[in-house]
């Protein structure tokens, strides 16, 4: 209880400091703590300006603060701006971005993957197709075909680079590629098959049944 109370106090202090910082920038700015997030509304003509203001605050308050900047919008679509800020904050909290302050455009790919993971979880989808077959094979035989496929896709089909990434000889890597094509029943020359496999590897962790969150 004492630790929880201390955490609430710290969050409120951050929210209060945020409000003071913003009102110094614009008298009509406002901030409030909702749950564990300090939200702010700032009249700004561009996301770039909002990002600079947020970055300046973060630099002043300390390196434990993460800031997601929503889209510039009118009052009628304020909820959309908040949703964007929430998505950015989820990306930052998940450690999927290399920066502590960001806009949706800065974490577009990471945010899209999170939203797809949400959809998968909501629908209760399970992993199917080539990647599912490779995961099952790896578990049964203590193999590394999923790792091989991921390395090959990440290297855009460059066997030398991919084999170096997983520390095996190129000939061994080529053998594993042929093997995973057979086991996974996947045509690696098909761009749609490659895209689907890459997407599944991003959305599902090989060691888990559900989507990566």
Tab-separated table of N, CA, C and O in Angstrom, residues 31-139:
chain	number	residue	atom	x	y	z
A	31	UNK	N	-3.732	19.954	-18.467
A	31	UNK	CA	-3.239	18.586	-18.250
A	31	UNK	C	-3.927	17.998	-17.032
A	31	UNK	O	-4.274	18.713	-16.094
A	32	UNK	N	-4.126	16.670	-17.065
A	32	UNK	CA	-4.756	15.986	-15.944
A	32	UNK	C	-4.317	14.534	-15.923
A	32	UNK	O	-4.052	13.941	-16.970
A	33	UNK	N	-4.251	13.970	-14.729
A	33	UNK	CA	-3.885	12.563	-14.561
A	33	UNK	C	-5.148	11.712	-14.647
A	33	UNK	O	-6.088	11.889	-13.876
A	34	UNK	N	-5.172	10.785	-15.616
A	34	UNK	CA	-6.291	9.858	-15.777
A	34	UNK	C	-5.714	8.450	-15.712
A	34	UNK	O	-4.978	8.029	-16.607
A	35	UNK	N	-6.041	7.734	-14.654
A	35	UNK	CA	-5.425	6.430	-14.465
A	35	UNK	C	-3.947	6.592	-14.192
A	35	UNK	O	-3.548	7.319	-13.278
A	36	UNK	N	-3.122	5.954	-14.989
A	36	UNK	CA	-1.674	6.077	-14.803
A	36	UNK	C	-1.030	6.916	-15.894
A	36	UNK	O	0.186	6.870	-16.092
A	37	UNK	N	-1.851	7.691	-16.613
A	37	UNK	CA	-1.339	8.509	-17.717
A	37	UNK	C	-1.710	9.975	-17.499
A	37	UNK	O	-2.853	10.291	-17.157
A	38	UNK	N	-0.754	10.863	-17.682
A	38	UNK	CA	-1.011	12.300	-17.639
A	38	UNK	C	-1.332	12.765	-19.055
A	38	UNK	O	-0.468	12.725	-19.939
A	39	UNK	N	-2.569	13.163	-19.281
A	39	UNK	CA	-2.998	13.637	-20.599
A	39	UNK	C	-2.944	15.154	-20.641
A	39	UNK	O	-3.173	15.831	-19.622
A	40	UNK	N	-2.671	15.677	-21.827
A	40	UNK	CA	-2.618	17.128	-21.983
A	40	UNK	C	-3.271	17.532	-23.296
A	40	UNK	O	-3.218	16.790	-24.288
A	41	UNK	N	-3.880	18.692	-23.287
A	41	UNK	CA	-4.430	19.294	-24.500
A	41	UNK	C	-3.673	20.590	-24.727
A	41	UNK	O	-3.617	21.453	-23.846
A	42	UNK	N	-3.081	20.705	-25.887
A	42	UNK	CA	-2.240	21.857	-26.188
A	42	UNK	C	-2.602	22.442	-27.546
A	42	UNK	O	-2.523	21.737	-28.554
A	43	UNK	N	-3.020	23.697	-27.592
A	43	UNK	CA	-3.240	24.336	-28.895
A	43	UNK	C	-1.898	24.435	-29.628
A	43	UNK	O	-0.989	25.132	-29.190
A	44	UNK	N	-1.774	23.709	-30.705
A	44	UNK	CA	-0.519	23.691	-31.463
A	44	UNK	C	-0.839	23.578	-32.942
A	44	UNK	O	-1.761	22.865	-33.329
A	45	UNK	N	-0.064	24.255	-33.728
A	45	UNK	CA	-0.340	24.281	-35.166
A	45	UNK	C	0.275	23.099	-35.901
A	45	UNK	O	-0.041	22.855	-37.061
A	46	UNK	N	1.128	22.341	-35.238
A	46	UNK	CA	1.748	21.203	-35.909
A	46	UNK	C	2.201	20.172	-34.888
A	46	UNK	O	2.435	20.493	-33.716
A	47	UNK	N	2.319	18.925	-35.351
A	47	UNK	CA	2.831	17.868	-34.486
A	47	UNK	C	4.292	18.105	-34.156
A	47	UNK	O	4.758	17.740	-33.074
A	48	UNK	N	5.022	18.724	-35.089
A	48	UNK	CA	6.439	18.998	-34.835
A	48	UNK	C	6.610	19.907	-33.618
A	48	UNK	O	7.489	19.676	-32.775
A	49	UNK	N	5.756	20.922	-33.537
A	49	UNK	CA	5.843	21.832	-32.375
A	49	UNK	C	5.459	21.098	-31.097
A	49	UNK	O	6.132	21.234	-30.065
A	50	UNK	N	4.415	20.310	-31.164
A	50	UNK	CA	4.000	19.533	-29.987
A	50	UNK	C	5.113	18.580	-29.556
A	50	UNK	O	5.353	18.387	-28.362
A	51	UNK	N	5.784	17.977	-30.535
A	51	UNK	CA	6.875	17.054	-30.230
A	51	UNK	C	8.030	17.781	-29.549
A	51	UNK	O	8.608	17.276	-28.582
A	52	UNK	N	8.348	18.980	-30.016
A	52	UNK	CA	9.435	19.757	-29.408
A	52	UNK	C	9.090	20.128	-27.962
A	52	UNK	O	9.941	20.048	-27.074
A	53	UNK	N	7.850	20.517	-27.741
A	53	UNK	CA	7.427	20.891	-26.400
A	53	UNK	C	7.483	19.683	-25.465
A	53	UNK	O	7.958	19.774	-24.332
A	54	UNK	N	6.993	18.541	-25.956
A	54	UNK	CA	7.007	17.313	-25.147
A	54	UNK	C	8.433	16.865	-24.856
A	54	UNK	O	8.748	16.426	-23.738
A	55	UNK	N	9.310	16.971	-25.842
A	55	UNK	CA	10.707	16.581	-25.663
A	55	UNK	C	11.400	17.471	-24.640
A	55	UNK	O	12.162	16.993	-23.787
A	56	UNK	N	11.099	18.770	-24.702
A	56	UNK	CA	11.689	19.708	-23.741
A	56	UNK	C	11.238	19.368	-22.322
A	56	UNK	O	12.046	19.369	-21.377
A	57	UNK	N	9.951	19.026	-22.160
A	57	UNK	CA	9.447	18.648	-20.840
A	57	UNK	C	10.126	17.381	-20.340
A	57	UNK	O	10.546	17.287	-19.189
A	58	UNK	N	10.231	16.402	-21.214
A	58	UNK	CA	10.853	15.139	-20.827
A	58	UNK	C	12.298	15.346	-20.406
A	58	UNK	O	12.778	14.735	-19.443
A	59	UNK	N	13.013	16.204	-21.107
A	59	UNK	CA	14.402	16.487	-20.755
A	59	UNK	C	14.510	17.172	-19.391
A	59	UNK	O	15.490	16.982	-18.662
A	60	UNK	N	13.492	17.954	-19.055
A	60	UNK	CA	13.502	18.658	-17.775
A	60	UNK	C	13.134	17.737	-16.610
A	60	UNK	O	13.695	17.835	-15.528
A	61	UNK	N	12.168	16.854	-16.839
A	61	UNK	CA	11.613	16.055	-15.746
A	61	UNK	C	12.434	14.819	-15.418
A	61	UNK	O	12.414	14.297	-14.311
A	62	UNK	N	13.153	14.280	-16.418
A	62	UNK	CA	13.973	13.100	-16.152
A	62	UNK	C	13.709	11.979	-17.131
A	62	UNK	O	12.722	11.972	-17.863
A	63	UNK	N	14.617	10.997	-17.137
A	63	UNK	CA	14.595	9.966	-18.167
A	63	UNK	C	13.634	8.826	-17.890
A	63	UNK	O	13.625	7.829	-18.594
A	64	UNK	N	12.799	8.927	-16.827
A	64	UNK	CA	11.836	7.858	-16.541
A	64	UNK	C	10.477	8.122	-17.190
A	64	UNK	O	9.561	7.310	-17.054
A	65	UNK	N	10.340	9.246	-17.889
A	65	UNK	CA	9.053	9.638	-18.469
A	65	UNK	C	9.012	9.300	-19.955
A	65	UNK	O	9.973	9.550	-20.687
A	66	UNK	N	7.898	8.719	-20.394
A	66	UNK	CA	7.652	8.451	-21.798
A	66	UNK	C	6.486	9.314	-22.256
A	66	UNK	O	5.500	9.468	-21.523
A	67	UNK	N	6.582	9.873	-23.471
A	67	UNK	CA	5.543	10.779	-23.960
A	67	UNK	C	5.096	10.385	-25.356
A	67	UNK	O	5.909	10.288	-26.281
A	68	UNK	N	3.785	10.151	-25.507
A	68	UNK	CA	3.192	9.893	-26.816
A	68	UNK	C	2.424	11.107	-27.272
A	68	UNK	O	1.571	11.621	-26.541
A	69	UNK	N	2.725	11.602	-28.460
A	69	UNK	CA	2.088	12.810	-28.997
A	69	UNK	C	0.985	12.416	-29.972
A	69	UNK	O	1.230	11.685	-30.944
A	70	UNK	N	-0.235	12.898	-29.707
A	70	UNK	CA	-1.353	12.608	-30.592
A	70	UNK	C	-1.347	13.497	-31.824
A	70	UNK	O	-0.554	14.431	-31.936
A	71	UNK	N	-2.252	13.222	-32.737
A	71	UNK	CA	-2.358	14.002	-33.958
A	71	UNK	C	-2.997	15.355	-33.683
A	71	UNK	O	-3.845	15.489	-32.810
A	72	UNK	N	-2.583	16.355	-34.441
A	72	UNK	CA	-3.232	17.657	-34.373
A	72	UNK	C	-4.642	17.504	-34.928
A	72	UNK	O	-4.847	16.934	-35.999
A	73	UNK	N	-5.632	18.007	-34.187
A	73	UNK	CA	-7.017	17.795	-34.584
A	73	UNK	C	-7.881	18.923	-34.070
A	73	UNK	O	-7.421	19.763	-33.283
A	74	UNK	N	-9.145	18.963	-34.511
A	74	UNK	CA	-10.075	19.940	-33.951
A	74	UNK	C	-10.793	19.309	-32.759
A	74	UNK	O	-10.651	18.122	-32.479
A	75	UNK	N	-11.565	20.097	-32.064
A	75	UNK	CA	-12.227	19.614	-30.860
A	75	UNK	C	-13.198	18.486	-31.097
A	75	UNK	O	-13.500	17.710	-30.196
A	76	UNK	N	-13.707	18.358	-32.329
A	76	UNK	CA	-14.702	17.336	-32.620
A	76	UNK	C	-14.095	15.941	-32.702
A	76	UNK	O	-14.795	14.942	-32.549
A	77	UNK	N	-12.816	15.868	-32.973
A	77	UNK	CA	-12.155	14.561	-33.116
A	77	UNK	C	-11.027	14.402	-32.097
A	77	UNK	O	-10.018	13.770	-32.362
A	78	UNK	N	-11.231	14.989	-30.930
A	78	UNK	CA	-10.206	14.929	-29.891
A	78	UNK	C	-9.957	13.500	-29.431
A	78	UNK	O	-8.830	13.136	-29.082
A	79	UNK	N	-11.000	12.683	-29.458
A	79	UNK	CA	-10.843	11.295	-29.026
A	79	UNK	C	-9.874	10.541	-29.926
A	79	UNK	O	-9.150	9.645	-29.477
A	80	UNK	N	-9.868	10.894	-31.203
A	80	UNK	CA	-8.939	10.245	-32.140
A	80	UNK	C	-7.501	10.620	-31.804
A	80	UNK	O	-6.596	9.779	-31.849
A	81	UNK	N	-7.274	11.861	-31.444
A	81	UNK	CA	-5.926	12.288	-31.068
A	81	UNK	C	-5.470	11.553	-29.817
A	81	UNK	O	-4.317	11.119	-29.722
A	82	UNK	N	-6.389	11.386	-28.846
A	82	UNK	CA	-6.038	10.655	-27.629
A	82	UNK	C	-5.719	9.199	-27.958
A	82	UNK	O	-4.776	8.635	-27.401
A	83	UNK	N	-6.500	8.585	-28.852
A	83	UNK	CA	-6.246	7.188	-29.221
A	83	UNK	C	-4.860	7.042	-29.847
A	83	UNK	O	-4.160	6.060	-29.598
A	84	UNK	N	-4.477	8.018	-30.660
A	84	UNK	CA	-3.142	7.979	-31.280
A	84	UNK	C	-2.057	8.091	-30.217
A	84	UNK	O	-1.062	7.363	-30.256
A	85	UNK	N	-2.266	8.998	-29.262
A	85	UNK	CA	-1.278	9.165	-28.191
A	85	UNK	C	-1.170	7.889	-27.360
A	85	UNK	O	-0.071	7.480	-26.971
A	86	UNK	N	-2.326	7.258	-27.080
A	86	UNK	CA	-2.317	6.004	-26.316
A	86	UNK	C	-1.549	4.912	-27.055
A	86	UNK	O	-0.808	4.128	-26.441
A	87	UNK	N	-1.745	4.833	-28.373
A	87	UNK	CA	-1.051	3.820	-29.169
A	87	UNK	C	0.451	4.048	-29.132
A	87	UNK	O	1.234	3.099	-28.960
A	88	UNK	N	0.860	5.294	-29.294
A	88	UNK	CA	2.291	5.610	-29.246
A	88	UNK	C	2.869	5.240	-27.886
A	88	UNK	O	3.953	4.649	-27.791
A	89	UNK	N	2.129	5.547	-26.818
A	89	UNK	CA	2.608	5.237	-25.476
A	89	UNK	C	2.745	3.733	-25.271
A	89	UNK	O	3.695	3.263	-24.631
A	90	UNK	N	1.813	2.958	-25.831
A	90	UNK	CA	1.932	1.496	-25.744
A	90	UNK	C	3.200	1.009	-26.434
A	90	UNK	O	3.893	0.121	-25.924
A	91	UNK	N	3.504	1.577	-27.587
A	91	UNK	CA	4.720	1.197	-28.311
A	91	UNK	C	5.948	1.522	-27.473
A	91	UNK	O	6.865	0.697	-27.343
A	92	UNK	N	5.962	2.705	-26.874
A	92	UNK	CA	7.114	3.122	-26.067
A	92	UNK	C	7.255	2.240	-24.828
A	92	UNK	O	8.359	1.837	-24.469
A	93	UNK	N	6.139	1.941	-24.176
A	93	UNK	CA	6.188	1.110	-22.972
A	93	UNK	C	6.634	-0.314	-23.285
A	93	UNK	O	7.249	-0.977	-22.445
A	94	UNK	N	6.293	-0.777	-24.478
A	94	UNK	CA	6.682	-2.128	-24.873
A	94	UNK	C	8.144	-2.205	-25.292
A	94	UNK	O	8.657	-3.285	-25.593
A	95	UNK	N	8.810	-1.057	-25.329
A	95	UNK	CA	10.210	-1.029	-25.712
A	95	UNK	C	10.433	-1.260	-27.189
A	95	UNK	O	11.514	-1.706	-27.601
A	96	UNK	N	9.413	-0.975	-28.009
A	96	UNK	CA	9.524	-1.226	-29.439
A	96	UNK	C	10.034	-0.023	-30.228
A	96	UNK	O	10.050	-0.030	-31.450
A	97	UNK	N	10.394	1.025	-29.520
A	97	UNK	CA	10.930	2.212	-30.185
A	97	UNK	C	12.192	2.641	-29.451
A	97	UNK	O	12.350	2.399	-28.253
A	98	UNK	N	13.083	3.275	-30.177
A	98	UNK	CA	14.378	3.663	-29.603
A	98	UNK	C	14.350	5.063	-29.011
A	98	UNK	O	15.381	5.571	-28.594
A	99	UNK	N	13.175	5.672	-28.950
A	99	UNK	CA	13.076	7.039	-28.443
A	99	UNK	C	12.055	7.110	-27.309
A	99	UNK	O	11.136	6.305	-27.260
A	100	UNK	N	12.198	8.084	-26.411
A	100	UNK	CA	11.253	8.201	-25.293
A	100	UNK	C	10.051	9.097	-25.595
A	100	UNK	O	9.070	9.091	-24.861
A	101	UNK	N	10.142	9.900	-26.648
A	101	UNK	CA	9.061	10.804	-27.052
A	101	UNK	C	8.811	10.579	-28.537
A	101	UNK	O	9.746	10.586	-29.343
A	102	UNK	N	7.550	10.360	-28.915
A	102	UNK	CA	7.292	10.040	-30.322
A	102	UNK	C	5.867	10.388	-30.719
A	102	UNK	O	4.975	10.534	-29.884
A	103	UNK	N	5.671	10.524	-32.040
A	103	UNK	CA	4.351	10.674	-32.649
A	103	UNK	C	3.994	9.364	-33.336
A	103	UNK	O	4.827	8.466	-33.467
A	104	UNK	N	2.757	9.274	-33.803
A	104	UNK	CA	2.334	8.072	-34.518
A	104	UNK	C	3.214	7.841	-35.738
A	104	UNK	O	3.604	6.707	-36.038
A	105	UNK	N	3.543	8.899	-36.450
A	105	UNK	CA	4.355	8.751	-37.660
A	105	UNK	C	5.759	8.237	-37.350
A	105	UNK	O	6.414	7.638	-38.210
A	106	UNK	N	6.227	8.445	-36.116
A	106	UNK	CA	7.557	7.972	-35.729
A	106	UNK	C	7.577	6.477	-35.442
A	106	UNK	O	8.626	5.837	-35.532
A	107	UNK	N	6.419	5.938	-35.060
A	107	UNK	CA	6.347	4.517	-34.682
A	107	UNK	C	5.249	3.826	-35.487
A	107	UNK	O	4.548	2.944	-34.991
A	108	UNK	N	5.116	4.242	-36.741
A	108	UNK	CA	4.020	3.746	-37.577
A	108	UNK	C	4.018	2.221	-37.685
A	108	UNK	O	2.979	1.578	-37.468
A	109	UNK	N	5.140	1.632	-38.007
A	109	UNK	CA	5.214	0.179	-38.193
A	109	UNK	C	4.925	-0.553	-36.895
A	109	UNK	O	4.147	-1.522	-36.865
A	110	UNK	N	5.540	-0.106	-35.795
A	110	UNK	CA	5.347	-0.754	-34.508
A	110	UNK	C	3.893	-0.642	-34.055
A	110	UNK	O	3.319	-1.589	-33.503
A	111	UNK	N	3.283	0.532	-34.291
A	111	UNK	CA	1.894	0.731	-33.915
A	111	UNK	C	0.953	-0.140	-34.718
A	111	UNK	O	-0.020	-0.688	-34.186
A	112	UNK	N	1.247	-0.278	-36.006
A	112	UNK	CA	0.412	-1.124	-36.863
A	112	UNK	C	0.458	-2.578	-36.395
A	112	UNK	O	-0.573	-3.259	-36.346
A	113	UNK	N	1.633	-3.050	-36.029
A	113	UNK	CA	1.758	-4.424	-35.550
A	113	UNK	C	0.999	-4.625	-34.235
A	113	UNK	O	0.376	-5.670	-34.019
A	114	UNK	N	1.020	-3.622	-33.365
A	114	UNK	CA	0.275	-3.720	-32.116
A	114	UNK	C	-1.227	-3.794	-32.379
A	114	UNK	O	-1.952	-4.576	-31.754
A	115	UNK	N	-1.698	-2.980	-33.327
A	115	UNK	CA	-3.123	-2.994	-33.642
A	115	UNK	C	-3.534	-4.320	-34.274
A	115	UNK	O	-4.627	-4.833	-34.013
A	116	UNK	N	-2.677	-4.871	-35.098
A	116	UNK	CA	-2.966	-6.186	-35.680
A	116	UNK	C	-2.976	-7.264	-34.598
A	116	UNK	O	-3.810	-8.175	-34.620
A	117	UNK	N	-2.066	-7.153	-33.621
A	117	UNK	CA	-2.046	-8.099	-32.507
A	117	UNK	C	-3.333	-7.998	-31.698
A	117	UNK	O	-3.880	-9.008	-31.251
A	118	UNK	N	-3.820	-6.774	-31.517
A	118	UNK	CA	-5.084	-6.577	-30.803
A	118	UNK	C	-6.220	-7.274	-31.534
A	118	UNK	O	-7.079	-7.915	-30.919
A	119	UNK	N	-6.252	-7.120	-32.856
A	119	UNK	CA	-7.311	-7.730	-33.656
A	119	UNK	C	-7.263	-9.248	-33.568
A	119	UNK	O	-8.294	-9.921	-33.423
A	120	UNK	N	-6.054	-9.791	-33.633
A	120	UNK	CA	-5.880	-11.244	-33.533
A	120	UNK	C	-6.367	-11.753	-32.179
A	120	UNK	O	-7.085	-12.747	-32.084
A	121	UNK	N	-5.989	-11.035	-31.108
A	121	UNK	CA	-6.394	-11.440	-29.766
A	121	UNK	C	-7.902	-11.331	-29.593
A	121	UNK	O	-8.538	-12.199	-28.986
A	122	UNK	N	-8.493	-10.277	-30.140
A	122	UNK	CA	-9.934	-10.066	-30.022
A	122	UNK	C	-10.717	-11.177	-30.723
A	122	UNK	O	-11.746	-11.640	-30.229
A	123	UNK	N	-10.215	-11.606	-31.868
A	123	UNK	CA	-10.915	-12.642	-32.629
A	123	UNK	C	-10.545	-14.048	-32.167
A	123	UNK	O	-11.182	-15.027	-32.553
A	124	UNK	N	-9.508	-14.138	-31.343
A	124	UNK	CA	-9.086	-15.451	-30.869
A	124	UNK	C	-8.436	-16.291	-31.957
A	124	UNK	O	-8.516	-17.524	-31.915
A	125	UNK	N	-7.798	-15.637	-32.917
A	125	UNK	CA	-7.161	-16.363	-34.013
A	125	UNK	C	-5.990	-17.206	-33.503
A	125	UNK	O	-5.306	-16.840	-32.542
A	126	UNK	N	-5.768	-18.315	-34.160
A	126	UNK	CA	-4.608	-19.155	-33.867
A	126	UNK	C	-3.697	-19.195	-35.084
A	126	UNK	O	-4.141	-18.963	-36.215
A	127	UNK	N	-2.452	-19.487	-34.838
A	127	UNK	CA	-1.464	-19.513	-35.911
A	127	UNK	C	-1.691	-20.720	-36.816
A	127	UNK	O	-1.854	-21.850	-36.350
A	128	UNK	N	-1.691	-20.480	-38.135
A	128	UNK	CA	-1.873	-21.555	-39.107
A	128	UNK	C	-0.855	-21.404	-40.226
A	128	UNK	O	-0.115	-20.425	-40.286
A	129	UNK	N	-0.812	-22.392	-41.117
A	129	UNK	CA	0.024	-22.286	-42.302
A	129	UNK	C	1.459	-22.704	-42.077
A	129	UNK	O	1.794	-23.389	-41.095
A	130	UNK	N	2.351	-22.280	-42.979
A	130	UNK	CA	3.749	-22.700	-42.934
A	130	UNK	C	4.462	-22.418	-41.618
A	130	UNK	O	5.172	-23.285	-41.098
A	131	UNK	N	4.266	-21.228	-41.074
A	131	UNK	CA	4.973	-20.879	-39.836
A	131	UNK	C	4.518	-21.779	-38.690
A	131	UNK	O	5.331	-22.227	-37.875
A	132	UNK	N	3.229	-22.075	-38.630
A	132	UNK	CA	2.722	-22.982	-37.588
A	132	UNK	C	3.356	-24.360	-37.728
A	132	UNK	O	3.718	-24.991	-36.731
A	133	UNK	N	3.490	-24.843	-38.955
A	133	UNK	CA	4.100	-26.157	-39.179
A	133	UNK	C	5.570	-26.153	-38.779
A	133	UNK	O	6.086	-27.128	-38.207
A	134	UNK	N	6.261	-25.052	-39.059
A	134	UNK	CA	7.679	-24.961	-38.695
A	134	UNK	C	7.863	-24.902	-37.184
A	134	UNK	O	8.786	-25.527	-36.639
A	135	UNK	N	7.002	-24.166	-36.508
A	135	UNK	CA	7.088	-24.091	-35.046
A	135	UNK	C	6.876	-25.473	-34.433
A	135	UNK	O	7.610	-25.895	-33.525
A	136	UNK	N	5.869	-26.191	-34.934
A	136	UNK	CA	5.592	-27.534	-34.415
A	136	UNK	C	6.775	-28.462	-34.658
A	136	UNK	O	7.144	-29.267	-33.782
A	137	UNK	N	7.378	-28.362	-35.830
A	137	UNK	CA	8.528	-29.209	-36.159
A	137	UNK	C	9.712	-28.885	-35.246
A	137	UNK	O	10.379	-29.790	-34.715
A	138	UNK	N	9.977	-27.596	-35.051
A	138	UNK	CA	11.092	-27.183	-34.194
A	138	UNK	C	10.909	-27.699	-32.773
A	138	UNK	O	11.869	-28.150	-32.131
A	139	UNK	N	9.694	-27.636	-32.266
A	139	UNK	CA	9.429	-28.098	-30.900
A	139	UNK	C	9.637	-29.602	-30.777
A	139	UNK	O	10.177	-30.081	-29.782
